[in-house]
Tab-separated table of C-alpha atoms and ligand atoms in Angstrom:
chain	number	residue	atom	x	y	z
A	1	MET	CA	6.594	22.726	15.400
A	2	THR	CA	6.043	19.244	16.743
A	3	HIS	CA	5.433	16.817	13.961
A	4	SER	CA	3.591	13.615	14.227
A	5	THR	CA	4.107	11.481	11.201
A	6	GLY	CA	1.418	9.180	9.969
A	7	SER	CA	2.038	6.049	7.996
A	8	VAL	CA	2.843	6.254	4.322
A	9	SER	CA	-0.501	6.489	2.620
A	10	ALA	CA	0.661	6.133	-0.952
A	11	CYS	CA	3.759	5.071	-2.818
A	12	LEU	CA	3.820	5.646	-6.557
A	13	PRO	CA	6.402	4.503	-9.073
A	14	ILE	CA	7.988	7.122	-11.325
A	15	HIS	CA	9.116	5.455	-14.493
A	16	SER	CA	7.235	7.182	-17.306
A	17	ASP	CA	5.485	10.383	-18.331
A	18	LEU	CA	2.211	8.730	-17.434
A	19	ASP	CA	3.538	8.157	-13.895
A	20	LEU	CA	4.185	11.899	-13.652
A	21	VAL	CA	0.529	12.533	-14.452
A	22	ARG	CA	-0.496	10.034	-11.784
A	23	ALA	CA	1.873	11.582	-9.222
A	24	ARG	CA	0.391	15.041	-9.801
A	25	GLN	CA	-3.141	13.697	-9.541
A	26	GLN	CA	-2.309	11.913	-6.291
A	27	VAL	CA	-0.874	15.072	-4.705
A	28	ARG	CA	-3.779	17.179	-5.942
A	29	GLN	CA	-6.282	14.757	-4.473
A	30	MET	CA	-4.520	14.410	-1.123
A	31	THR	CA	-3.953	18.141	-0.632
A	32	ALA	CA	-7.624	18.779	-1.417
A	33	GLN	CA	-8.679	16.197	1.162
A	34	LEU	CA	-6.327	17.704	3.730
A	35	GLY	CA	-7.981	21.072	3.302
A	36	PHE	CA	-5.230	22.906	1.397
A	37	GLY	CA	-6.346	26.111	-0.293
A	38	LEU	CA	-6.221	26.233	-4.066
A	39	VAL	CA	-2.968	28.188	-4.180
A	40	GLU	CA	-1.193	25.855	-1.737
A	41	GLN	CA	-2.545	22.856	-3.622
A	42	THR	CA	-1.236	24.200	-6.900
A	43	LYS	CA	2.146	25.001	-5.390
A	44	LEU	CA	2.686	21.538	-3.956
A	45	VAL	CA	1.422	19.817	-7.104
A	46	THR	CA	3.819	21.891	-9.188
A	47	ALA	CA	6.743	21.161	-6.844
A	48	ALA	CA	5.866	17.467	-7.043
A	49	SER	CA	5.820	17.684	-10.818
A	50	GLU	CA	9.337	19.155	-10.828
A	51	LEU	CA	10.787	16.683	-8.343
A	52	ALA	CA	9.139	13.655	-9.910
A	53	ARG	CA	10.437	14.682	-13.314
A	54	ASN	CA	13.938	15.178	-11.919
A	55	ALA	CA	13.793	11.662	-10.439
A	56	LEU	CA	12.695	10.378	-13.841
A	57	VAL	CA	14.975	12.395	-16.095
A	58	HIS	CA	18.122	12.811	-14.000
A	59	GLY	CA	17.730	9.873	-11.612
A	60	GLY	CA	16.619	7.319	-14.169
A	61	GLY	CA	13.312	6.692	-12.400
A	62	GLY	CA	12.298	6.229	-8.794
A	63	GLN	CA	9.294	6.636	-6.560
A	64	MET	CA	7.180	9.112	-4.626
A	65	GLU	CA	5.968	8.429	-1.107
A	66	CYS	CA	3.118	10.485	0.326
A	67	THR	CA	2.543	10.786	4.060
A	68	GLU	CA	-0.038	12.786	5.937
A	69	VAL	CA	1.536	14.666	8.840
A	70	THR	CA	0.230	16.763	11.710
A	71	GLY	CA	2.032	19.596	13.460
A	72	GLY	CA	0.710	22.098	15.965
A	73	GLY	CA	-2.815	21.122	15.071
A	74	VAL	CA	-2.209	21.763	11.375
A	75	ARG	CA	-2.333	19.022	8.828
A	76	GLY	CA	0.214	18.698	6.093
A	77	LEU	CA	1.522	16.459	3.371
A	78	ARG	CA	5.051	15.115	3.172
A	79	LEU	CA	6.386	13.873	-0.129
A	80	VAL	CA	9.572	11.859	-0.501
A	81	PHE	CA	11.056	11.487	-3.969
A	82	SER	CA	13.820	8.945	-4.228
A	83	ASP	CA	15.897	7.569	-7.036
A	84	ARG	CA	19.040	5.480	-7.357
A	85	GLY	CA	20.582	7.625	-10.043
A	86	PRO	CA	23.984	9.339	-10.200
A	87	GLY	CA	23.257	11.739	-7.339
A	88	ILE	CA	23.841	15.489	-7.348
A	89	ALA	CA	27.529	16.405	-7.336
A	90	ASP	CA	27.167	20.058	-6.419
A	91	LEU	CA	23.913	20.753	-4.615
A	92	ASP	CA	24.365	24.529	-4.403
A	93	LEU	CA	24.931	24.659	-8.127
A	94	ALA	CA	21.942	22.403	-8.827
A	95	LEU	CA	19.736	24.628	-6.659
A	96	SER	CA	20.791	27.822	-8.354
A	97	ASP	CA	18.323	29.289	-10.809
A	98	GLY	CA	19.102	28.609	-14.414
A	99	TYR	CA	21.570	25.802	-13.855
A	100	THR	CA	20.808	22.715	-15.898
A	101	SER	CA	22.983	19.803	-16.923
A	102	GLY	CA	20.460	19.025	-19.621
A	103	GLU	CA	18.230	21.170	-21.743
A	104	GLY	CA	15.752	22.384	-19.161
A	105	LEU	CA	15.306	25.870	-17.800
A	106	GLY	CA	17.171	24.856	-14.674
A	107	MET	CA	14.365	26.197	-12.514
A	108	GLY	CA	12.916	22.935	-11.209
A	109	LEU	CA	14.892	22.222	-8.062
A	110	GLY	CA	15.259	25.797	-6.800
A	111	GLY	CA	11.684	26.540	-7.810
A	112	ALA	CA	10.368	23.522	-5.921
A	113	ARG	CA	12.191	24.731	-2.815
A	114	ARG	CA	10.380	28.082	-3.035
A	115	LEU	CA	7.018	26.393	-3.540
A	116	VAL	CA	7.025	24.307	-0.348
A	117	HIS	CA	7.309	24.981	3.383
A	118	GLU	CA	10.075	22.482	4.157
A	119	PHE	CA	12.672	21.172	1.772
A	120	ARG	CA	15.579	18.779	2.158
A	121	VAL	CA	17.881	17.055	-0.292
A	122	ASP	CA	19.960	13.996	0.557
A	123	SER	CA	22.187	12.960	-2.250
A	124	ARG	CA	25.280	10.809	-2.536
A	125	ARG	CA	27.268	10.578	-5.709
A	126	GLY	CA	26.704	7.261	-7.343
A	127	GLU	CA	24.008	6.225	-4.889
A	128	GLY	CA	21.008	8.349	-5.669
A	129	THR	CA	18.975	11.293	-4.528
A	130	THR	CA	16.184	11.715	-2.007
A	131	VAL	CA	14.244	14.961	-1.848
A	132	THR	CA	11.817	15.415	1.031
A	133	VAL	CA	9.287	18.248	0.998
A	134	THR	CA	6.438	19.150	3.341
A	135	SER	CA	3.682	21.710	3.048
A	136	TRP	CA	0.946	22.572	5.479
A	137	ALA	CA	-2.645	23.472	4.931
A	138	ALA	CA	-2.596	27.258	5.362
A	139	ALA	CA	-5.358	27.082	7.934
A	140	PRO	CA	-6.447	24.104	10.009
A	141	PRO	CA	-8.947	22.065	8.041
A	142	ARG	CA	-12.556	22.797	8.755
A	143	PRO	CA	-13.966	20.262	11.205
A	144	ARG	CA	-15.845	17.685	9.210
A	145	GLU	CA	-17.279	14.286	9.939
A	146	GLY	CA	-15.649	11.127	8.672
A	147	ARG	CA	-12.549	10.466	6.605
P	1	MET	CA	-7.024	-38.329	-18.043
P	2	PRO	CA	-4.930	-38.228	-14.878
P	3	GLU	CA	-3.307	-41.623	-15.327
P	4	GLN	CA	-1.849	-40.528	-18.640
P	5	GLN	CA	-0.214	-37.513	-17.097
P	6	THR	CA	1.674	-39.544	-14.537
P	7	ALA	CA	2.827	-42.112	-17.076
P	8	ASP	CA	5.708	-40.057	-18.397
P	9	ASP	CA	7.832	-43.055	-19.109
P	10	ARG	CA	5.531	-44.506	-21.714
P	11	THR	CA	4.894	-42.896	-25.047
P	12	GLY	CA	1.382	-41.460	-24.953
P	13	PRO	CA	-0.592	-39.565	-27.569
P	14	ALA	CA	0.990	-36.268	-26.474
P	15	GLN	CA	4.471	-37.600	-27.209
P	16	GLU	CA	3.268	-38.911	-30.507
P	17	VAL	CA	1.891	-35.476	-31.349
P	18	ALA	CA	5.279	-34.021	-30.398
P	19	LEU	CA	6.987	-36.371	-32.818
P	20	PHE	CA	4.493	-35.538	-35.546
P	21	LEU	CA	4.969	-31.783	-35.021
P	22	ARG	CA	8.741	-32.086	-35.319
P	23	GLU	CA	8.567	-34.238	-38.459
P	24	ARG	CA	6.008	-32.076	-40.215
P	25	ARG	CA	7.297	-28.781	-38.901
P	26	GLU	CA	8.096	-27.387	-42.329
P	27	GLN	CA	4.718	-28.269	-43.818
P	28	ILE	CA	2.789	-26.880	-40.873
P	29	ALA	CA	4.773	-23.644	-40.900
P	30	GLN	CA	4.141	-23.270	-44.631
P	31	ARG	CA	0.379	-23.623	-44.158
P	32	TRP	CA	0.303	-21.320	-41.157
P	33	ALA	CA	2.183	-18.628	-43.028
P	34	ASP	CA	-1.025	-17.944	-44.970
P	35	ALA	CA	-3.187	-17.766	-41.842
P	36	ALA	CA	-4.207	-14.257	-40.776
P	37	VAL	CA	-2.401	-14.327	-37.450
P	38	PHE	CA	0.963	-14.822	-39.191
P	39	ARG	CA	0.345	-13.276	-42.608
P	40	THR	CA	-0.864	-9.936	-41.275
P	41	VAL	CA	1.890	-9.586	-38.693
P	42	PHE	CA	5.000	-10.750	-40.527
P	43	THR	CA	4.565	-8.678	-43.618
P	44	VAL	CA	8.147	-8.139	-44.753
P	45	SER	CA	8.310	-11.488	-46.506
P	46	ARG	CA	6.534	-14.812	-46.506
P	47	ASP	CA	9.778	-16.396	-45.276
P	48	GLU	CA	9.497	-14.319	-42.143
P	49	ALA	CA	6.002	-15.659	-41.507
P	50	VAL	CA	7.189	-19.224	-42.131
P	51	GLU	CA	10.076	-18.709	-39.723
P	52	ALA	CA	7.688	-17.437	-37.053
P	53	GLY	CA	5.457	-20.458	-37.684
P	54	ARG	CA	8.407	-22.838	-37.286
P	55	ALA	CA	9.210	-21.333	-33.905
P	56	VAL	CA	5.642	-21.865	-32.713
P	57	VAL	CA	5.551	-25.471	-33.994
P	58	GLU	CA	8.857	-26.117	-32.243
P	59	ALA	CA	7.485	-24.691	-28.991
P	60	LEU	CA	4.298	-26.767	-29.236
P	61	ALA	CA	6.377	-29.884	-29.848
P	62	ALA	CA	8.467	-29.143	-26.767
P	63	VAL	CA	5.321	-28.735	-24.665
P	64	ALA	CA	3.722	-31.900	-26.074
P	65	ALA	CA	6.894	-33.900	-25.401
P	66	THR	CA	6.500	-33.261	-21.681
P	67	GLY	CA	2.914	-34.503	-21.863
P	68	ARG	CA	1.497	-31.289	-20.353
P	69	VAL	CA	-0.557	-30.224	-23.355
P	70	GLU	CA	-3.019	-28.320	-21.152
P	71	ASP	CA	-0.433	-26.245	-19.276
P	72	SER	CA	-0.217	-22.641	-20.491
P	73	GLU	CA	2.714	-22.094	-18.105
P	74	ALA	CA	4.755	-24.921	-19.646
P	75	ASP	CA	8.425	-24.097	-20.189
P	76	GLY	CA	8.118	-24.895	-23.865
P	77	PHE	CA	6.145	-21.709	-24.454
P	78	THR	CA	8.852	-19.488	-22.964
P	79	VAL	CA	10.857	-19.145	-26.162
P	80	VAL	CA	7.868	-17.992	-28.215
P	81	ARG	CA	6.097	-15.931	-25.585
P	82	GLU	CA	7.761	-12.713	-26.731
P	83	GLN	CA	6.968	-13.485	-30.366
P	84	LEU	CA	3.325	-14.242	-29.498
P	85	ALA	CA	3.072	-11.039	-27.483
P	86	ARG	CA	4.422	-9.108	-30.448
P	87	THR	CA	1.891	-10.799	-32.694
P	88	VAL	CA	-0.967	-9.884	-30.397
P	89	ARG	CA	0.249	-6.298	-30.020
P	90	SER	CA	0.488	-5.938	-33.749
P	91	ARG	CA	-3.008	-7.357	-34.305
P	92	THR	CA	-4.404	-5.156	-31.544
P	93	ARG	CA	-2.832	-2.113	-33.121
P	94	ALA	CA	-4.395	-3.073	-36.420
P	95	GLY	CA	-7.752	-2.909	-34.678
P	96	ALA	CA	-8.386	-6.622	-34.060
P	97	SER	CA	-10.468	-7.368	-30.972
P	98	THR	CA	-9.491	-10.014	-28.431
P	99	GLY	CA	-12.257	-12.255	-29.756
P	100	GLN	CA	-10.929	-11.874	-33.262
P	101	ILE	CA	-7.378	-12.722	-32.222
P	102	SER	CA	-8.758	-15.746	-30.417
P	103	ALA	CA	-10.598	-16.875	-33.556
P	104	GLU	CA	-7.526	-16.291	-35.699
P	105	THR	CA	-5.422	-18.423	-33.384
P	106	ASP	CA	-8.098	-21.090	-33.441
P	107	ALA	CA	-7.923	-21.091	-37.230
P	108	LEU	CA	-4.400	-22.567	-36.957
P	109	ARG	CA	-5.892	-25.778	-35.614
P	110	ARG	CA	-7.520	-27.038	-38.807
P	111	PRO	CA	-4.455	-27.209	-41.099
P	112	VAL	CA	-2.364	-28.983	-38.476
P	113	THR	CA	-5.188	-31.412	-37.638
P	114	GLU	CA	-5.572	-32.288	-41.304
P	115	LEU	CA	-1.896	-33.123	-41.505
P	116	LEU	CA	-2.139	-35.260	-38.376
P	117	LEU	CA	-5.122	-37.215	-39.749
P	118	ASP	CA	-3.164	-37.702	-42.928
P	119	GLU	CA	-0.226	-39.042	-40.929
P	120	LEU	CA	-2.460	-41.411	-38.939
P	121	ALA	CA	-4.428	-42.676	-41.922
P	122	GLU	CA	-3.483	-46.292	-41.160
P	123	ALA	CA	-3.841	-46.115	-37.351
P	124	PRO	CA	-6.755	-47.577	-35.369
P	125	ALA	CA	-9.656	-45.209	-34.785
P	126	ASP	CA	-9.309	-44.917	-30.980
P	127	HIS	CA	-5.647	-44.061	-31.343
P	128	VAL	CA	-6.485	-41.390	-33.919
P	129	GLY	CA	-9.060	-40.027	-31.487
P	130	GLU	CA	-6.546	-39.825	-28.634
P	131	CYS	CA	-3.969	-38.051	-30.747
P	132	THR	CA	-6.344	-35.505	-32.268
P	133	THR	CA	-7.704	-34.774	-28.782
P	134	ALA	CA	-4.199	-34.156	-27.471
P	135	LEU	CA	-3.511	-31.859	-30.410
P	136	ALA	CA	-6.824	-30.007	-29.920
P	137	VAL	CA	-6.031	-29.447	-26.241
P	138	LEU	CA	-2.540	-28.250	-27.141
P	139	MET	CA	-3.883	-25.777	-29.690
P	140	GLY	CA	-6.411	-24.568	-27.145
P	141	THR	CA	-3.560	-23.954	-24.737
P	142	LEU	CA	-1.747	-21.937	-27.388
P	143	ARG	CA	-4.870	-19.811	-27.724
P	144	LEU	CA	-4.891	-19.266	-23.972
P	145	VAL	CA	-1.249	-18.174	-24.032
P	146	MET	CA	-2.111	-15.692	-26.781
P	147	LEU	CA	-5.074	-14.336	-24.838
P	148	GLU	CA	-3.007	-13.912	-21.698
P	149	THR	CA	-0.604	-11.690	-23.580
P	150	SER	CA	-3.505	-9.875	-25.240
P	151	THR	CA	-4.760	-8.596	-21.889
P	152	VAL	CA	-1.407	-6.882	-21.451
P	153	ALA	CA	-1.535	-5.574	-25.009
P	154	GLY	CA	-5.025	-4.231	-24.301
P	155	GLU	CA	-3.716	-2.143	-21.448
P	156	GLU	CA	-1.064	-0.726	-23.721
P	157	LEU	CA	-3.744	0.131	-26.215
P	158	ILE	CA	-5.646	2.134	-23.624
P	159	ASN	CA	-2.507	4.141	-22.874
P	160	ARG	CA	-1.975	4.710	-26.567
P	161	GLN	CA	-5.562	5.810	-27.079
P	162	ARG	CA	-5.114	8.259	-24.271
P	163	LEU	CA	-2.144	9.695	-26.102
P	164	GLU	CA	-4.112	9.934	-29.317
P	165	LEU	CA	-6.866	11.719	-27.502
P	166	LEU	CA	-4.332	14.277	-26.380
P	167	GLU	CA	-3.381	14.862	-29.974
P	168	ILE	CA	-6.821	15.295	-31.439
P	169	ALA	CA	-7.707	17.580	-28.553
P	170	THR	CA	-5.594	20.293	-30.165
P	171	PRO	CA	-7.946	22.088	-32.508
P	172	VAL	CA	-7.018	25.363	-34.077
P	173	ILE	CA	-9.965	27.714	-34.114
P	174	LYS	CA	-10.118	30.632	-36.463
P	175	LEU	CA	-11.604	33.441	-34.383
P	176	TRP	CA	-11.302	36.243	-36.872
P	177	GLU	CA	-9.480	37.074	-40.047
P	178	GLY	CA	-5.829	36.635	-39.086
P	179	ILE	CA	-6.566	35.489	-35.536
P	180	VAL	CA	-6.408	31.840	-34.470
P	181	ALA	CA	-6.824	30.267	-31.041
P	182	VAL	CA	-5.616	26.946	-29.663
P	183	PRO	CA	-7.399	25.932	-26.463
P	184	LEU	CA	-5.099	23.540	-24.642
P	185	ILE	CA	-6.707	20.903	-22.489
P	186	GLY	CA	-4.886	18.411	-20.311
P	187	THR	CA	-1.262	17.563	-19.809
P	188	LEU	CA	1.240	19.527	-21.817
P	189	ASP	CA	4.088	17.034	-21.912
P	190	SER	CA	6.894	17.123	-24.440
P	191	ALA	CA	5.142	14.973	-27.035
P	192	ARG	CA	1.949	16.995	-26.821
P	193	SER	CA	3.813	20.296	-26.919
P	194	GLN	CA	5.457	19.249	-30.140
P	195	VAL	CA	2.026	18.603	-31.647
P	196	VAL	CA	0.735	21.932	-30.390
P	197	MET	CA	3.665	23.806	-31.850
P	198	GLU	CA	3.376	22.121	-35.240
P	199	THR	CA	-0.385	22.581	-35.396
P	200	LEU	CA	-0.078	26.214	-34.477
P	201	LEU	CA	2.698	26.973	-36.950
P	202	ASP	CA	0.773	25.211	-39.738
P	203	ALA	CA	-2.258	27.339	-38.950
P	204	VAL	CA	-0.142	30.490	-38.975
P	205	VAL	CA	0.994	29.648	-42.496
P	206	GLU	CA	-2.305	28.348	-43.877
P	207	GLN	CA	-4.577	30.958	-42.401
P	208	HIS	CA	-2.114	33.840	-42.654
P	209	ALA	CA	-2.598	34.432	-38.963
P	210	ARG	CA	-0.848	37.401	-37.450
P	211	LEU	CA	-2.058	36.655	-33.945
P	212	ALA	CA	-2.321	33.287	-32.228
P	213	ILE	CA	-3.915	32.781	-28.841
P	214	LEU	CA	-2.760	29.857	-26.710
P	215	ASP	CA	-5.384	29.353	-24.063
P	216	ILE	CA	-4.190	27.312	-21.083
P	217	THR	CA	-7.366	27.406	-18.985
P	218	GLY	CA	-7.580	23.616	-19.335
P	219	VAL	CA	-3.957	22.894	-18.405
P	220	PRO	CA	-3.967	21.774	-14.770
P	221	THR	CA	-0.285	22.290	-13.978
P	222	VAL	CA	2.214	24.790	-15.323
P	223	ASP	CA	5.677	23.700	-14.257
P	224	SER	CA	9.071	24.625	-15.676
P	225	LEU	CA	8.722	22.176	-18.567
P	226	VAL	CA	5.309	23.480	-19.613
P	227	ALA	CA	6.571	27.056	-19.314
P	228	GLN	CA	9.571	26.207	-21.444
P	229	HIS	CA	7.330	24.677	-24.106
P	230	LEU	CA	5.103	27.740	-24.127
P	231	MET	CA	8.093	30.038	-24.538
P	232	LYS	CA	9.487	27.935	-27.378
P	233	THR	CA	6.143	27.947	-29.165
P	234	VAL	CA	5.852	31.695	-28.783
P	235	ALA	CA	9.390	32.176	-30.099
P	236	ALA	CA	8.773	29.921	-33.094
P	237	ALA	CA	5.531	31.708	-33.992
P	238	ARG	CA	7.323	35.020	-33.736
P	239	LEU	CA	9.917	33.806	-36.228
P	240	MET	CA	7.071	33.162	-38.619
P	241	GLY	CA	5.736	36.648	-38.204
P	242	ALA	CA	2.915	35.903	-35.787
P	243	GLU	CA	2.475	37.221	-32.277
P	244	CYS	CA	1.332	34.754	-29.588
P	245	ILE	CA	-0.830	35.615	-26.647
P	246	VAL	CA	-1.063	33.158	-23.748
P	247	SER	CA	-4.430	33.399	-22.046
P	248	GLY	CA	-6.237	31.589	-19.266
P	249	ILE	CA	-3.564	31.850	-16.585
P	250	ARG	CA	-5.594	31.323	-13.427
P	251	PRO	CA	-4.646	33.214	-10.234
P	252	ALA	CA	-3.262	30.157	-8.437
P	253	ILE	CA	-1.134	29.296	-11.450
P	254	ALA	CA	0.107	32.877	-11.786
P	255	GLN	CA	1.287	32.826	-8.164
P	256	THR	CA	2.911	29.460	-8.630
P	257	ILE	CA	4.787	30.595	-11.731
P	258	VAL	CA	6.142	33.566	-9.805
P	259	HIS	CA	7.379	31.364	-6.925
P	260	LEU	CA	8.842	28.919	-9.365
P	261	GLY	CA	10.890	31.835	-10.616
P	262	ILE	CA	9.932	31.608	-14.247
P	263	ASP	CA	10.102	34.827	-16.181
P	264	LEU	CA	7.248	35.004	-18.652
P	265	SER	CA	7.800	38.688	-19.337
P	266	SER	CA	8.834	37.905	-22.911
P	267	VAL	CA	5.402	36.385	-23.429
P	268	LEU	CA	2.293	38.436	-23.989
P	269	THR	CA	-0.317	37.236	-21.501
P	270	ARG	CA	-3.967	37.944	-20.815
P	271	ALA	CA	-6.152	36.630	-18.018
P	272	SER	CA	-8.917	35.227	-20.207
P	273	LEU	CA	-9.504	34.176	-23.778
P	274	ALA	CA	-11.958	37.063	-24.106
P	275	ASP	CA	-9.299	39.558	-23.035
P	276	ALA	CA	-6.837	38.027	-25.464
P	277	LEU	CA	-9.339	38.288	-28.298
P	278	ALA	CA	-10.162	41.874	-27.441
P	279	TYR	CA	-6.465	42.680	-27.548
P	280	ALA	CA	-5.972	40.796	-30.829
P	281	LEU	CA	-8.895	42.554	-32.495
P	282	GLN	CA	-7.565	45.879	-31.393
P	283	GLN	CA	-4.205	45.001	-32.933
P	284	GLN	CA	-5.993	44.200	-36.174
P	285	GLY	CA	-7.623	47.593	-36.098
P	286	ALA	CA	-11.089	46.231	-35.503
P	287	ARG	CA	-13.548	48.300	-33.546
P	288	ILE	CA	-14.706	46.487	-30.470
P	289	VAL	CA	-18.326	46.468	-29.486
P	290	PRO	CA	-18.871	44.254	-26.421
P	291	ARG	CA	-21.827	42.411	-27.953
P	292	ALA	CA	-19.831	41.651	-31.064
P	293	VAL	CA	-16.974	40.287	-29.004
P	294	ALA	CA	-19.328	37.944	-27.205
P	295	ALA	CA	-20.752	36.725	-30.494
P	296	ALA	CA	-17.330	36.026	-31.953
P	297	GLU	CA	-16.191	34.245	-28.840
P	298	SER	CA	-19.101	31.829	-28.866
P	299	ARG	CA	-18.462	31.001	-32.493
D	1	ATP	N1	17.268	13.491	-8.898
D	1	ATP	C1	18.373	13.997	-9.456
D	1	ATP	N2	19.440	13.201	-9.722
D	1	ATP	C2	20.546	13.701	-10.306
D	1	ATP	N3	20.701	14.995	-10.660
D	1	ATP	C3	19.697	15.838	-10.418
D	1	ATP	C4	18.478	15.404	-9.812
D	1	ATP	N4	17.657	16.471	-9.693
D	1	ATP	C5	18.326	17.516	-10.203
D	1	ATP	N5	19.548	17.161	-10.641
D	1	ATP	C6	20.577	18.042	-11.244
D	1	ATP	O1	20.280	19.367	-10.910
D	1	ATP	C7	20.121	20.158	-12.093
D	1	ATP	C8	19.100	21.237	-11.861
D	1	ATP	O2	17.798	20.656	-11.693
D	1	ATP	P1	16.526	21.504	-12.071
D	1	ATP	O3	15.319	20.678	-11.835
D	1	ATP	O4	16.618	22.805	-11.370
D	1	ATP	O5	16.736	21.787	-13.611
D	1	ATP	P2	16.486	20.827	-14.856
D	1	ATP	O6	15.810	19.593	-14.418
D	1	ATP	O7	17.769	20.654	-15.563
D	1	ATP	O8	15.513	21.678	-15.779
D	1	ATP	P3	13.982	22.067	-15.465
D	1	ATP	O9	13.942	23.543	-15.286
D	1	ATP	O10	13.220	21.639	-16.665
D	1	ATP	O11	13.577	21.321	-14.239
D	1	ATP	C9	19.763	19.185	-13.167
D	1	ATP	O12	20.067	19.639	-14.453
D	1	ATP	C10	20.586	17.961	-12.747
D	1	ATP	O13	21.905	18.089	-13.190
D	2	MG	MG1	14.048	19.608	-13.324
């Protein structure tokens, strides 16, 4: 699929529980505008919730960048979560269901991967973690004037 | 008075006020300690209030010494800014409005002015006028500094009120003898989940509930943390002899939970609150007539 990437349309800080609420609201609003169906909206919002919380809890805080993308005539939303925390030492382990270094269920990272269409983790020990996810509106958005 | 501001080398009224503040620091701090803005904030001991007053007098003296009595950004305020912010936060939390805090700060002016007039009893009238004006401007600037921090404190208050709203939005509804329901609305973060669990367990004890329905229709996102909280609540209720039913799982959320990989099979679930109630009544041995169910649900 050929992707054309738009400019970053929103960049939100992730430093508190309240920021997590804002991040979810932002993703919900953008996916709705892009014509995502309710299920796809819910999936991406939930993935965002997991990844934003990981950036907050494990990465010590970070940010979420939202970018509208287009590919093969379909519109999508790309989210980039980045933090400057300790990084993920063993990515396969971190992705496996039930693994947690804290007290969570250990379902966040692997679950987020299943909830989105494209998923990538870049992490260096001691330097931080960047998780990039993209999901597409299941069907091309209905033609509509404006916006 | 622009010419006064440039004449830093000569001793103007501002510098004289600075001198006065330093000399009478103890007396001023003692009088301020009884003013609302100090007395109500530093409650551990009067000494604490006096100490806080001393710091503010010292800061005002430092600002006056530079001659910039009207400058709310003056370096002299830096050392007390944190203390003033704390004062404002504390007053805000106690329910004081910005206007009230402003008035309380203004009330500090009179005792210090009285002391200044006392000090200048022998001085010529125009000199007294200049000095009291400088002091009045300086005290006005202090008020401005307070108000600037109060805007920040106001924002914090809004966040706090939002949190409180989350807490009171956790009512326990008695649906039937032995059946309670908790309709959850909004974000189910860790703090809120704790409240929900405690409220629910209290209700189980007080109302001898055997069945508790947690309705999540109003929870917009169910992620792994929310799911974990739900499971913990269910497990805790079970330990107390009550069975929990989670209702209101919308189709999109059900699909998301499955993709997320969370196993809710240990939790009894029903699609709607009505279904959950029907189940609960059945468990209690009640005979279900549809019209009766509707009546109970709207109660
Ligand atoms: N941004 C990050 N920085 C550092 N470590 C991370 C980051 N994200 C995930 N991890 C590591 O990967 C593990 C698994 O993450 P995952 O989100 O699956 O589970 P969790 O956060 O521990 O629990 P939960 O199920 O509540 O999300 C974490 O426990 C943590 O050790
Ligand atoms: Mg996680």
